[in-house]
Coordinates of C-alpha atoms (C1' of nucleotides) in Angstrom, one line a residue:
Chain C
M854 CA 100.9 98.6 67.9
K855 CA 104.1 100.2 66.6
R856 CA 105.3 103.7 66.3
G857 CA 103.9 106.4 64.1
Q858 CA 106.8 107.5 61.9
I859 CA 106.2 108.2 58.0
E860 CA 103.4 109.9 58.3
A861 CA 104.8 113.2 59.9
V862 CA 103.6 116.4 58.8
W863 CA 105.9 119.6 59.2
R864 CA 105.3 122.7 60.4
E865 CA 107.2 125.8 60.7
T866 CA 107.6 126.9 64.3
A867 CA 106.3 130.4 63.5
Q868 CA 103.0 128.8 62.6
C869 CA 102.4 128.2 66.6
Q870 CA 101.1 131.9 67.0
D871 CA 98.5 131.0 64.3
C872 CA 97.4 127.5 65.8
G873 CA 93.9 127.2 65.3
I874 CA 93.3 126.0 69.0
R875 CA 95.9 128.2 70.4
D876 CA 93.7 129.5 73.6
L877 CA 93.5 125.6 74.6
V878 CA 96.8 124.9 74.4
L879 CA 100.4 124.9 76.3
F880 CA 101.6 127.8 74.6
A881 CA 98.1 129.9 75.1
D882 CA 99.9 132.7 77.2
L883 CA 102.8 133.7 75.4
K884 CA 103.5 136.7 73.4
E885 CA 105.0 137.6 70.2
P886 CA 108.4 138.1 71.2
D887 CA 108.5 134.8 73.3
F888 CA 107.8 132.5 69.9
R889 CA 111.3 133.8 69.2
L890 CA 113.2 131.8 71.3
I891 CA 112.0 128.5 70.0
H892 CA 114.9 127.6 67.6
L893 CA 114.0 123.8 67.5
P894 CA 111.2 122.5 64.8
I895 CA 107.6 122.0 66.4
E896 CA 106.4 119.0 64.6
E897 CA 102.9 118.6 63.4
I898 CA 102.4 114.7 63.7
D899 CA 99.4 112.2 62.8
F900 CA 98.9 108.9 64.7
D901 CA 96.2 106.1 63.5
A902 CA 94.3 104.5 66.2
G903 CA 96.5 101.7 68.1
Q904 CA 99.3 103.5 67.4
V905 CA 102.2 104.3 70.2
L906 CA 103.2 107.7 70.9
Y907 CA 105.4 106.8 73.6
S908 CA 106.2 104.0 76.4
A909 CA 106.9 104.2 79.5
G910 CA 110.5 104.1 80.8
D911 CA 111.9 105.9 77.2
D912 CA 114.0 108.6 77.9
G913 CA 111.5 111.4 76.8
Q914 CA 112.7 113.9 74.6
A915 CA 109.7 116.0 73.6
L916 CA 105.9 116.6 74.9
Y917 CA 102.8 116.4 73.0
T918 CA 99.8 118.6 72.9
L919 CA 96.7 117.1 71.4
R920 CA 95.1 118.9 68.6
A921 CA 92.1 116.6 68.0
G922 CA 91.8 112.9 68.8
L923 CA 92.0 110.8 71.8
I924 CA 94.7 109.1 73.8
K925 CA 95.1 106.6 76.6
L926 CA 97.6 106.9 79.4
V927 CA 98.3 103.2 80.3
Q928 CA 100.4 102.0 83.3
Y929 CA 101.2 98.5 84.1
L930 CA 101.6 96.5 87.3
P931 CA 104.7 94.3 88.0
D932 CA 102.6 91.0 86.8
G933 CA 101.3 92.3 83.8
T934 CA 98.0 93.6 84.2
Q935 CA 97.5 96.7 82.7
R936 CA 95.3 100.5 84.1
I937 CA 94.3 103.4 81.8
V938 CA 95.0 106.0 84.2
R939 CA 93.9 109.0 82.1
L940 CA 92.2 109.6 78.7
L941 CA 93.8 112.9 76.8
K942 CA 91.4 115.0 74.9
R943 CA 91.6 118.0 72.2
G944 CA 94.1 120.9 74.1
A945 CA 95.3 118.7 77.0
T946 CA 99.5 118.0 77.1
A947 CA 101.0 114.3 77.3
G948 CA 104.8 113.3 78.8
L949 CA 105.1 116.7 81.0
E950 CA 107.1 114.7 83.2
V951 CA 109.8 115.4 80.3
T952 CA 110.5 118.8 81.4
L953 CA 111.5 117.4 84.8
G954 CA 114.3 115.2 83.2
Q955 CA 112.4 112.2 83.8
P956 CA 111.4 109.2 81.6
Y957 CA 107.7 108.5 80.3
E958 CA 105.6 107.2 83.0
H959 CA 103.1 105.8 81.0
T960 CA 102.8 104.4 77.6
A961 CA 100.5 106.8 75.5
V962 CA 98.4 105.1 72.7
A963 CA 96.1 106.8 70.7
L964 CA 92.6 105.2 70.3
Q965 CA 91.3 107.0 67.6
R966 CA 93.1 108.7 64.4
T967 CA 94.8 111.7 66.6
S968 CA 96.7 114.6 65.8
V969 CA 99.5 116.1 67.6
C970 CA 102.1 118.8 68.2
R971 CA 105.5 117.1 69.4
I972 CA 107.4 120.0 71.6
P973 CA 111.1 119.1 72.0
R974 CA 112.0 119.1 75.6
Q975 CA 114.4 122.4 75.5
V976 CA 111.8 124.4 73.7
V977 CA 109.9 124.3 76.8
D978 CA 113.1 124.5 79.4
R979 CA 114.1 127.4 77.4
L980 CA 110.8 129.2 77.5
S981 CA 110.3 128.2 81.3
R982 CA 113.8 129.9 81.8
E983 CA 113.3 133.3 80.1
T984 CA 109.6 134.1 80.0
P985 CA 107.6 133.8 82.8
R986 CA 104.3 133.4 81.1
L987 CA 104.6 129.6 80.2
H988 CA 104.8 128.9 84.1
G989 CA 101.5 129.8 84.7
Q990 CA 100.2 127.4 81.8
L991 CA 102.5 124.8 83.3
M992 CA 101.2 124.7 86.3
Q993 CA 97.8 124.9 85.3
R994 CA 98.4 121.7 83.3
W995 CA 99.7 119.7 86.0
H996 CA 96.9 121.0 88.1
E997 CA 94.4 119.5 85.7
A998 CA 96.2 116.4 85.2
L999 CA 96.3 115.7 89.1
H1000 CA 92.4 116.8 89.1
Q1001 CA 91.2 114.4 86.7
A1002 CA 93.5 111.8 88.4
D1003 CA 91.5 112.4 91.4
D1004 CA 88.0 112.3 89.9
W1005 CA 89.3 109.2 87.9
L1006 CA 89.3 107.5 91.0
T1007 CA 86.9 108.3 93.1
E1008 CA 84.2 108.1 89.9
L1009 CA 85.5 105.2 87.9
S1010 CA 86.5 103.2 90.9
T1011 CA 84.2 103.4 93.0
G1012 CA 80.6 101.8 93.2
K1013 CA 79.6 98.7 91.0
A1014 CA 79.9 98.3 87.5
P1015 CA 77.0 100.1 85.8
Q1016 CA 77.3 103.4 88.1
R1017 CA 81.2 103.7 87.0
L1018 CA 80.1 102.7 83.2
A1019 CA 77.8 105.5 83.6
R1020 CA 80.0 107.8 85.0
L1021 CA 82.6 107.3 82.2
L1022 CA 80.1 107.6 79.5
I1023 CA 78.9 111.1 80.9
H1024 CA 82.5 112.1 80.7
L1025 CA 82.8 110.7 77.1
A1026 CA 79.9 112.1 75.8
E1027 CA 80.1 114.7 73.0
P1028 CA 77.9 117.5 73.0
D1029 CA 75.5 116.4 71.0
G1030 CA 74.9 113.5 73.3
T1031 CA 76.5 110.8 71.3
V1032 CA 79.4 108.6 72.4
T1033 CA 81.8 106.4 70.7
L1034 CA 82.3 103.4 72.8
L1035 CA 85.9 102.2 73.3
S1036 CA 86.6 98.5 73.0
R1037 CA 85.4 96.8 75.9
E1038 CA 89.2 95.8 76.4
D1039 CA 89.7 99.3 77.2
L1040 CA 86.6 100.0 79.0
G1041 CA 87.6 97.2 81.4
A1042 CA 91.1 98.7 82.0
M1043 CA 89.6 102.0 82.6
L1044 CA 86.8 100.8 85.3
G1045 CA 89.1 97.9 86.8
I1046 CA 86.9 95.0 85.6
T1047 CA 87.2 92.1 83.2
T1048 CA 86.7 92.6 79.5
E1049 CA 83.7 90.1 79.6
H1050 CA 81.8 92.2 82.5
A1051 CA 82.3 95.2 80.8
S1052 CA 80.8 93.9 77.6
R1053 CA 77.8 92.9 80.1
T1054 CA 77.6 96.1 81.7
V1055 CA 77.4 97.7 78.4
A1056 CA 74.5 95.6 77.3
E1057 CA 72.8 96.1 80.5
L1058 CA 73.2 99.8 80.0
K1059 CA 71.4 99.4 76.6
R1060 CA 68.6 97.1 77.6
Q1061 CA 67.7 99.4 79.9
G1062 CA 67.7 102.2 77.0
A1063 CA 70.5 104.5 78.8
I1064 CA 72.3 104.2 75.6
V1065 CA 70.9 103.4 72.3
E1066 CA 73.2 102.0 69.4
L1067 CA 73.0 104.1 66.0
S1068 CA 75.8 102.3 64.4
P1069 CA 78.4 100.0 65.5
N1070 CA 79.9 101.3 68.6
R1071 CA 78.1 104.7 68.2
C1072 CA 75.8 105.4 70.5
R1073 CA 73.0 108.1 72.0
C1074 CA 73.1 108.4 75.5
A1075 CA 70.5 109.5 77.7
I1076 CA 72.5 112.0 79.9
D1077 CA 70.0 112.6 82.7
Q1078 CA 69.4 108.4 83.1
L1079 CA 73.4 108.1 83.1
Q1080 CA 73.5 110.5 85.9
C1081 CA 70.8 108.5 88.1
I1082 CA 72.7 105.3 87.1
G1083 CA 75.9 106.7 88.2
A1084 CA 75.1 108.3 91.5
A1085 CA 72.7 104.5 92.2
N1086 CA 69.5 106.5 92.6
C1087 CA 67.7 104.2 90.0
Chain L
M656 CA 86.5 116.4 113.7
K657 CA 87.3 119.7 114.5
R658 CA 89.6 122.7 113.4
G659 CA 92.9 122.9 115.1
Q660 CA 93.1 126.2 116.6
I661 CA 94.2 126.4 120.2
E662 CA 97.5 124.5 119.8
A663 CA 99.1 126.8 117.3
V664 CA 102.5 127.5 117.8
W665 CA 104.4 130.4 116.4
R666 CA 107.6 130.9 114.8
E667 CA 109.7 133.3 113.3
T668 CA 110.0 132.9 109.5
A669 CA 113.4 133.3 109.8
Q670 CA 113.8 130.1 111.4
C671 CA 112.6 128.4 108.0
Q672 CA 116.3 128.7 107.3
D673 CA 117.2 126.4 110.0
C674 CA 114.2 124.0 109.7
G675 CA 115.5 120.4 110.6
I676 CA 114.1 119.0 107.3
R677 CA 114.5 122.0 104.7
D678 CA 115.9 119.4 102.3
L679 CA 112.8 117.7 102.2
V680 CA 110.5 120.7 101.5
L681 CA 109.0 123.3 99.3
F682 CA 111.5 125.5 100.4
A683 CA 114.7 123.3 99.7
D684 CA 116.3 125.3 96.9
L685 CA 116.0 128.6 98.4
K686 CA 118.7 130.7 99.2
E687 CA 119.3 133.3 101.6
P688 CA 118.1 136.7 100.2
D689 CA 114.9 134.9 99.0
F690 CA 113.8 134.6 102.5
R691 CA 114.0 138.4 102.9
L692 CA 110.7 138.2 100.6
I693 CA 108.8 136.4 103.1
H694 CA 106.8 139.1 104.9
L695 CA 103.7 136.8 106.2
P696 CA 103.9 134.9 109.3
I697 CA 104.5 130.6 108.7
E698 CA 103.0 129.4 111.6
E699 CA 104.0 125.6 112.9
I700 CA 100.9 124.0 114.0
D701 CA 99.9 120.9 115.3
F702 CA 96.6 118.8 114.9
D703 CA 95.4 115.8 116.7
A704 CA 94.7 112.7 114.9
G705 CA 91.0 113.1 113.4
Q706 CA 91.5 117.1 113.3
V707 CA 90.8 118.6 109.9
L708 CA 93.2 120.7 108.5
Y709 CA 91.0 122.3 105.9
S710 CA 87.7 120.7 103.8
A711 CA 87.0 120.5 100.1
G712 CA 85.6 123.9 98.6
D713 CA 87.0 126.0 101.3
D714 CA 88.8 129.2 100.0
G715 CA 92.0 128.6 100.2
Q716 CA 94.6 130.8 101.7
A717 CA 97.2 129.1 103.0
L718 CA 99.3 125.0 101.7
Y719 CA 100.8 123.1 104.3
T720 CA 104.2 121.4 104.3
L721 CA 104.1 118.1 106.6
R722 CA 106.6 118.2 109.0
A723 CA 105.5 115.0 111.0
G724 CA 102.6 112.7 111.3
L725 CA 100.3 111.6 108.3
I726 CA 97.5 113.2 106.5
K727 CA 94.5 111.8 104.2
L728 CA 93.1 113.7 101.4
V729 CA 89.4 112.7 101.1
Q730 CA 87.5 113.2 98.2
Y731 CA 83.3 112.6 98.1
L732 CA 81.0 111.6 95.6
P733 CA 78.1 113.3 95.1
D734 CA 75.8 110.5 96.8
G735 CA 78.1 111.1 99.8
T736 CA 80.5 107.8 99.6
Q737 CA 83.9 108.7 100.5
R738 CA 87.5 108.3 99.0
I739 CA 91.0 108.5 100.1
V740 CA 92.8 109.6 97.2
R741 CA 96.0 110.1 98.7
L742 CA 98.1 109.7 102.0
L743 CA 100.7 112.5 102.6
K744 CA 103.7 112.2 104.4
R745 CA 106.8 113.5 106.1
G746 CA 108.2 116.6 103.6
A747 CA 105.0 116.4 101.3
T748 CA 102.7 119.3 100.5
A749 CA 99.0 119.9 101.0
G750 CA 96.7 122.2 99.3
L751 CA 99.1 123.3 96.1
E752 CA 96.0 124.2 94.2
V753 CA 95.9 127.4 96.4
T754 CA 98.6 129.2 94.5
L755 CA 96.3 128.7 91.2
G756 CA 93.7 130.5 92.9
Q757 CA 91.4 127.4 93.5
P758 CA 89.7 126.5 96.3
Y759 CA 90.8 123.3 98.0
E760 CA 89.8 120.6 96.2
H761 CA 90.0 117.3 99.2
T762 CA 89.6 117.3 102.6
A763 CA 92.3 117.0 104.5
V764 CA 92.4 115.1 107.8
A765 CA 95.2 114.0 110.1
L766 CA 95.3 110.5 111.1
Q767 CA 97.9 110.7 113.5
R768 CA 99.2 113.6 115.7
T769 CA 100.6 115.8 113.0
S770 CA 102.8 119.1 113.0
V771 CA 102.8 121.1 109.8
C772 CA 103.8 124.4 108.5
R773 CA 101.2 127.0 107.1
I774 CA 102.4 128.4 104.1
P775 CA 100.3 131.6 103.5
R776 CA 99.2 131.6 99.7
Q777 CA 100.6 135.3 99.1
V778 CA 103.9 134.0 100.4
V779 CA 104.5 131.3 97.8
D780 CA 102.6 133.8 95.0
R781 CA 105.7 136.4 95.9
L782 CA 108.5 134.0 95.9
S783 CA 107.5 132.3 92.7
R784 CA 107.1 135.9 91.1
E785 CA 110.3 137.0 92.3
T786 CA 112.7 134.0 92.4
P787 CA 113.3 131.6 90.1
R788 CA 114.2 128.8 92.9
L789 CA 110.8 127.9 93.8
H790 CA 109.6 126.8 90.2
G791 CA 111.8 123.9 90.2
Q792 CA 110.4 122.8 93.3
L793 CA 106.9 123.7 92.8
M794 CA 106.6 121.3 89.6
Q795 CA 108.7 118.9 91.6
R796 CA 105.8 118.5 93.9
W797 CA 103.0 118.7 91.4
H798 CA 104.8 115.8 89.8
E799 CA 105.2 114.0 93.1
A800 CA 101.4 114.5 93.7
L801 CA 100.4 113.1 90.4
H802 CA 102.9 110.2 90.4
Q803 CA 101.4 109.0 93.6
A804 CA 98.0 109.2 92.2
D805 CA 98.7 107.1 89.3
D806 CA 100.3 104.6 91.3
W807 CA 97.3 104.8 93.8
L808 CA 95.0 104.4 91.1
T809 CA 97.0 100.9 89.8
E810 CA 98.0 99.5 93.0
L811 CA 95.1 100.2 95.6
S812 CA 92.3 99.7 92.9
T813 CA 93.2 96.7 90.6
G814 CA 93.2 93.2 91.7
K815 CA 91.4 91.6 94.8
A816 CA 91.1 93.1 98.2
P817 CA 94.4 90.8 100.0
Q818 CA 96.5 91.9 97.3
R819 CA 95.2 96.1 97.2
L820 CA 96.1 95.4 100.9
A821 CA 99.0 94.2 100.8
R822 CA 100.5 96.6 98.6
L823 CA 99.2 99.3 100.7
L824 CA 100.9 98.0 103.6
I825 CA 104.3 97.7 101.8
H826 CA 103.8 101.5 101.2
L827 CA 102.9 102.0 104.9
A828 CA 105.8 100.1 106.6
E829 CA 108.6 101.6 108.5
P830 CA 112.0 101.2 107.6
D831 CA 112.1 98.7 110.6
G832 CA 109.0 96.5 108.8
T833 CA 106.2 97.8 111.5
V834 CA 103.2 99.3 110.4
T835 CA 100.5 100.9 112.4
L836 CA 97.2 99.9 110.6
L837 CA 94.8 102.5 110.0
S838 CA 91.0 102.2 110.9
R839 CA 89.0 99.6 109.1
E840 CA 87.0 102.4 107.5
D841 CA 89.9 104.1 106.1
L842 CA 91.2 101.3 104.8
G843 CA 87.8 100.5 103.3
A844 CA 88.2 104.1 101.8
M845 CA 91.5 103.6 100.3
L846 CA 90.9 100.2 98.9
G847 CA 87.9 100.9 97.6
I848 CA 86.0 97.9 99.5
T849 CA 83.6 98.1 102.5
T850 CA 84.7 98.6 106.1
E851 CA 83.8 95.2 106.8
H852 CA 85.7 93.3 103.8
A853 CA 88.6 95.6 105.0
S854 CA 88.3 93.9 108.4
R855 CA 88.1 90.3 107.1
T856 CA 91.0 91.3 104.7
V857 CA 93.0 92.2 107.5
A858 CA 92.2 89.0 109.5
E859 CA 93.4 87.1 106.8
L860 CA 96.7 88.4 106.2
K861 CA 97.1 87.6 110.1
R862 CA 95.9 84.1 109.5
Q863 CA 98.6 83.7 106.7
G864 CA 101.2 85.3 108.7
A865 CA 101.9 88.1 106.5
I866 CA 101.3 90.7 109.2
V867 CA 101.9 89.5 113.0
E868 CA 99.9 92.0 115.7
L869 CA 102.6 93.3 117.9
S870 CA 100.4 95.6 119.8
P871 CA 96.8 96.8 119.0
N872 CA 96.9 97.9 115.6
R873 CA 100.8 97.8 115.6
C874 CA 102.1 95.2 113.4
R875 CA 105.4 93.5 112.4
C876 CA 105.0 92.7 108.6
A877 CA 106.9 90.2 106.3
I878 CA 107.5 92.2 103.6
D879 CA 108.4 89.8 101.0
Q880 CA 105.5 87.7 101.8
L881 CA 103.1 91.0 101.3
Q882 CA 105.2 91.3 97.7
C883 CA 104.4 88.3 96.4
I884 CA 100.5 88.4 97.4
G885 CA 100.6 92.0 96.3
A886 CA 101.5 90.3 92.8
A887 CA 99.2 87.2 93.4
N888 CA 102.2 84.5 93.2
C889 CA 101.1 82.8 96.3
Chain T
dC472 C1' 86.3 82.4 51.3
dG473 C1' 89.2 81.1 55.5
dG474 C1' 91.7 82.7 59.4
dC475 C1' 91.7 86.3 62.7
dT476 C1' 90.1 89.1 66.4
dT477 C1' 86.9 91.2 69.4
dC478 C1' 82.5 90.5 71.2
dT479 C1' 79.0 88.1 73.4
dT480 C1' 76.7 84.8 76.1
dG481 C1' 76.5 81.2 79.5
dA482 C1' 77.0 78.6 83.7
dA483 C1' 80.4 77.9 87.9
dG484 C1' 82.6 79.4 91.3
dA485 C1' 85.3 82.9 93.7
dT486 C1' 84.6 87.2 95.8
dA487 C1' 82.5 91.5 97.9
dT488 C1' 78.0 93.2 100.2
dT489 C1' 74.6 93.7 103.2
dC490 C1' 72.2 93.5 107.3
dA491 C1' 72.5 92.0 111.7
dA492 C1' 74.2 90.3 116.0
dA493 C1' 78.2 90.0 119.0
dC494 C1' 82.0 91.9 120.7
dC495 C1' 85.9 94.4 122.7
dC496 C1' 87.4 98.5 125.3
dA497 C1' 87.4 102.9 127.1
dG498 C1' 85.3 106.3 129.3
dT499 C1' 81.4 107.9 132.5
dG500 C1' 78.5 108.2 136.0
dG501 C1' 76.3 106.2 139.8
Chain J
dC442 C1' 83.8 99.4 141.9
dC443 C1' 80.7 98.2 138.7
dA444 C1' 77.3 98.6 135.7
dC445 C1' 76.2 101.4 131.3
dT446 C1' 77.4 103.3 127.0
dG447 C1' 79.2 104.1 122.6
dG448 C1' 82.7 103.7 119.3
dG449 C1' 84.7 100.7 116.4
dT450 C1' 85.7 96.4 115.3
dT451 C1' 84.6 91.5 114.2
dT452 C1' 81.7 87.5 112.6
dG453 C1' 78.0 84.9 110.4
dA454 C1' 74.9 83.9 106.6
dA455 C1' 72.1 85.4 103.1
dT456 C1' 72.6 87.6 98.5
dA457 C1' 74.6 90.4 95.1
dT458 C1' 78.4 91.0 91.9
dC459 C1' 82.6 89.8 89.5
dT460 C1' 85.5 86.3 87.8
dT461 C1' 86.8 82.5 85.1
dC462 C1' 86.5 79.3 81.0
dA463 C1' 84.4 78.0 77.5
dA464 C1' 81.9 78.3 73.5
dG465 C1' 79.7 80.6 69.9
dA466 C1' 78.9 84.6 66.9
dA467 C1' 79.9 89.0 64.6
dG468 C1' 82.9 91.7 62.4
dC469 C1' 87.3 92.3 59.6
dC470 C1' 91.2 91.9 56.4
dG471 C1' 94.2 89.5 53.2

DNA sequence: CGGCTTCTTGAAGATATTCAAACCCAGTGG
DNA sequence: CCACTGGGTTTGAATATCTTCAAGAAGCCG
């Protein structure tokens, strides 16, 4: 796990306006004149699976918008055990806390090949001061993060392991009904169980036919069956 | 559990400026002219233990600032099991999501006799539009809530029951080293364990001398001992 | 092909749940 | 005044679930 560095790819700031996923991201509501307020480069950066975007406690100078891929936010307990507190998907924002002058609260790690836009803190500060159109989005982002945190707690930390895993898989499933399983260790850190038990629980769902392995760690999942396992109805 | 109604006590809006805990609350940064923008009454309301401030899904018309007391935010799973996702103490804000036009996401219940200020949504909307001084505080509030949510997950949903309980008690402890224990059911809903197991775990901490019952449900707690139980060092 | 990590499996023991029964205590009404 | 009731709490015993430790299998990379 080392920092992503060399593979940084530049972009002119102007290109934000033509961003392919602009309606999804933090700058969704900005209008043409707002973009002229951006006087620092916004870089597009790629990370390989396992690379660290930033570490908890680092003095944050930038936040990140996720263009593609998957990021985990990890929090450590004093005794060293770790918990994954959130997963970020396309369109999500990482490191919002830096806009409040705080250091990063989590360690952010790419789980797949991931592409992000790195937005310097000052850019957000300035837009925040000079155009009202960013505010709504910022609030929205905070709200989304909080909502996900609450759901995460109630869904992934409540009930028996198979229920929790089933609920997680539903969230992780692609529209086409497939999932790419994460490492057993990460599954454990999300569900609050040991790596071994995560492994057993995955095996159990396979045995029940709720998920079928297509290729290594790539599964087709029976959503309705997962749903009733998640609700403890079957 | 029914709504608090009759005991509502009025306050003139002007009194916000003289609020005894103003430096703690959402309006901390407002200046004199800002208060003139408040054209709807801000009521001060008291709730008894067990009363519901609002319910999940309700169309929220107001948010609340907690002047004194303790509030739990409860989230329900489809199968009816409930989890307490956050506790709000003096100075905290409940129902922030209404500023985004959303219904309440949780059910808010007073755990003790509790005093709040009820701020109509429109007041915040208007202040938000017309004075920049509320923004910082709003962001700060979102951030605090999110931070508490993340900590809650890592500290209260990770490890064995005695560790979790110890960590919770540390949070709940007053500066003088005493705690008022919550009902076993609520403890369970916070720690993700059954009511019975919560009861047993409380008994265990008593046996170990980590907490000593002074009067029913009022305890003196040995913070350092709780800390090392929480860290699984002893 | 090693050598490494990750995943899987087994078995013993620890931890938590379930269901039931007893208990405590405050409030009610005879 | 006391018996009765109902809520929350405690306790016990059987069972289910999870962890731990250890060992084997499978996959990956130089």
